[in-house]
Short mmCIF file of C-alpha atoms in Angstrom, two decimals:
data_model
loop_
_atom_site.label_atom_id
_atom_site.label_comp_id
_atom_site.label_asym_id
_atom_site.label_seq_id
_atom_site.Cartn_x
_atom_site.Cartn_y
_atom_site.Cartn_z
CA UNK A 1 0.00 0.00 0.00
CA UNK A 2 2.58 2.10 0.64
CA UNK A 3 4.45 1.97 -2.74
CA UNK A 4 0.95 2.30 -4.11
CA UNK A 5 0.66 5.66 -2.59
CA UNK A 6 -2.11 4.76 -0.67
CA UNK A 7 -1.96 6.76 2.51
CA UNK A 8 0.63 9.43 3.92
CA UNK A 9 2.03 9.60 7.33
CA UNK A 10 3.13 13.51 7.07
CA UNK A 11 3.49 14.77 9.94
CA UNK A 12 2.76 11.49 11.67
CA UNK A 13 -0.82 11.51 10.74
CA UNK A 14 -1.79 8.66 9.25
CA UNK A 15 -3.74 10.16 5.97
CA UNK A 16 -5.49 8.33 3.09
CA UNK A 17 -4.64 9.25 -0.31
CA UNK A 18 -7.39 10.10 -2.79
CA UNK A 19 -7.31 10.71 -6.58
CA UNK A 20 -5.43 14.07 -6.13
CA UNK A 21 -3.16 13.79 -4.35
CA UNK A 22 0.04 14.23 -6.73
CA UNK A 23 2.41 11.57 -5.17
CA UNK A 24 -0.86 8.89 -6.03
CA UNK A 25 -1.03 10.59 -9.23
CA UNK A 26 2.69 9.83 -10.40
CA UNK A 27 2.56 6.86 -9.27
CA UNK A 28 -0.37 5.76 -11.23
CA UNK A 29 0.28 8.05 -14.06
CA UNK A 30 3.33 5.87 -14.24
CA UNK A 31 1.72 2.60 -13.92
CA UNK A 32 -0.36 3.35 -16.93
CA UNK A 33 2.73 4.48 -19.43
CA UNK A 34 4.47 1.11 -18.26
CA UNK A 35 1.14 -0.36 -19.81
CA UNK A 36 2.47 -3.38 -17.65
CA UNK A 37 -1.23 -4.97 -16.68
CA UNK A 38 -0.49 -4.94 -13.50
CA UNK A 39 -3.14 -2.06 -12.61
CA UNK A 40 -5.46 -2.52 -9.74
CA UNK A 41 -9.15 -1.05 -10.30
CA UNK A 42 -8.71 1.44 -7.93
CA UNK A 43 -5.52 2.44 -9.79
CA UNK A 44 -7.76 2.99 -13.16
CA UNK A 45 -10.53 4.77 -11.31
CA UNK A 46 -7.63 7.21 -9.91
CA UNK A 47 -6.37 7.59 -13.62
CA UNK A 48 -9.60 8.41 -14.98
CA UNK A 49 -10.78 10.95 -12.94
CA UNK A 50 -7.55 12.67 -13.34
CA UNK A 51 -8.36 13.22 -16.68
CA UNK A 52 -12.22 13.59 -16.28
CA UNK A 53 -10.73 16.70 -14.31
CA UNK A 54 -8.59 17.54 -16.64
CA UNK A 55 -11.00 17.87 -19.33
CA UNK A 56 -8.98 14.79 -21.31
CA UNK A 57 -10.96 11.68 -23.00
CA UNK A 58 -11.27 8.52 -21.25
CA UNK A 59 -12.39 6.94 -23.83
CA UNK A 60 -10.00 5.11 -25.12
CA UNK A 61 -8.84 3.79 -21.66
CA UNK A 62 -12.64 2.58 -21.13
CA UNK A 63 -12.47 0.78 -24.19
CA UNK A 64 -9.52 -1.38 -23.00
CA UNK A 65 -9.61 -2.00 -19.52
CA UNK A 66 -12.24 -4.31 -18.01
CA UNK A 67 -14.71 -2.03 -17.76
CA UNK A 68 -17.30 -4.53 -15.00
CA UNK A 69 -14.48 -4.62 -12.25
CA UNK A 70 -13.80 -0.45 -13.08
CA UNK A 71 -17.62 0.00 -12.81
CA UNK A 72 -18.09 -1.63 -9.22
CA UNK A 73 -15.27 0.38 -7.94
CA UNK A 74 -16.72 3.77 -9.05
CA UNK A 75 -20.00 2.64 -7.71
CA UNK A 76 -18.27 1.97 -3.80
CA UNK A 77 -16.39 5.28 -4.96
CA UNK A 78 -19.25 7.50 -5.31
CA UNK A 79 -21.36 5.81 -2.77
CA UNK A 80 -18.28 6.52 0.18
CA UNK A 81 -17.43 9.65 -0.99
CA UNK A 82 -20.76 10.86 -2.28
CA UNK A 83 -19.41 12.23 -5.36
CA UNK A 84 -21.22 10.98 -8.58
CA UNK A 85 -18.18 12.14 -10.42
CA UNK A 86 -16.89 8.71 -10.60
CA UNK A 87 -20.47 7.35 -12.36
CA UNK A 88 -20.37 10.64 -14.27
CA UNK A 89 -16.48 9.37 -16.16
CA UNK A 90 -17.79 6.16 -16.98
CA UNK A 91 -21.00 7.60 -18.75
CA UNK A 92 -23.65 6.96 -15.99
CA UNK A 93 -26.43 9.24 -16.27
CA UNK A 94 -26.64 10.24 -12.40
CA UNK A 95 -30.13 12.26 -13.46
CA UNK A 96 -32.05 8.61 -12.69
CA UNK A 97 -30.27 8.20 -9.21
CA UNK A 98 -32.19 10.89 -7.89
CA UNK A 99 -35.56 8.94 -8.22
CA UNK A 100 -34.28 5.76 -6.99
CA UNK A 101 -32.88 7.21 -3.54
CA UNK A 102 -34.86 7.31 -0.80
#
């Protein structure tokens, strides 16, 4: 976890890392030039919304990578953080969650 970039200790505060954060970035910026297949879900959902943010396509990246295991993650993603951005990157029309909540 900790080569992942996972979490942070600064200070010796024990922090998680989210999407953001630029050391997690790097390091999963770099995992995806290596094009090595050795990219965890949470690594892809990280990569995307990067570039969601940045305004870049995801397309391609969608088109490739197993897009079930992806999809589940941005789901728990969205649900714990309450951010539909991470349905919003992989084309999930958030307007129809509204109705189905309680």
């Amino acid at each position: 976890m900790r080569e992942m970039v996972l979490f942070d200790v600064d200070g010796g505060d024990f922090n998680l890392c989210d999407w953001a954060d630029k050391k997690r970035q790097a390091y999963v910026q770099s995992k995806v030039q290596e094009d090595n297949g050795d990219l965890t879900a949470l690594d892809k959902a990280h990569f995307l919304r990067y570039r969601f943010e940045q305004d870049k396509s995801t397309s391609e990246y969608l088109e490739q990578w197993d897009t079930d295991e992806l999809q589940d993650v941005c789901e728990g993603l969205a649900e714990a953080t309450g951010d539909d951005t991470y349905l919003k990157m992989l084309g999930v029309d958030t307007s129809l969650l509204e109705f189905t909540e309680d």
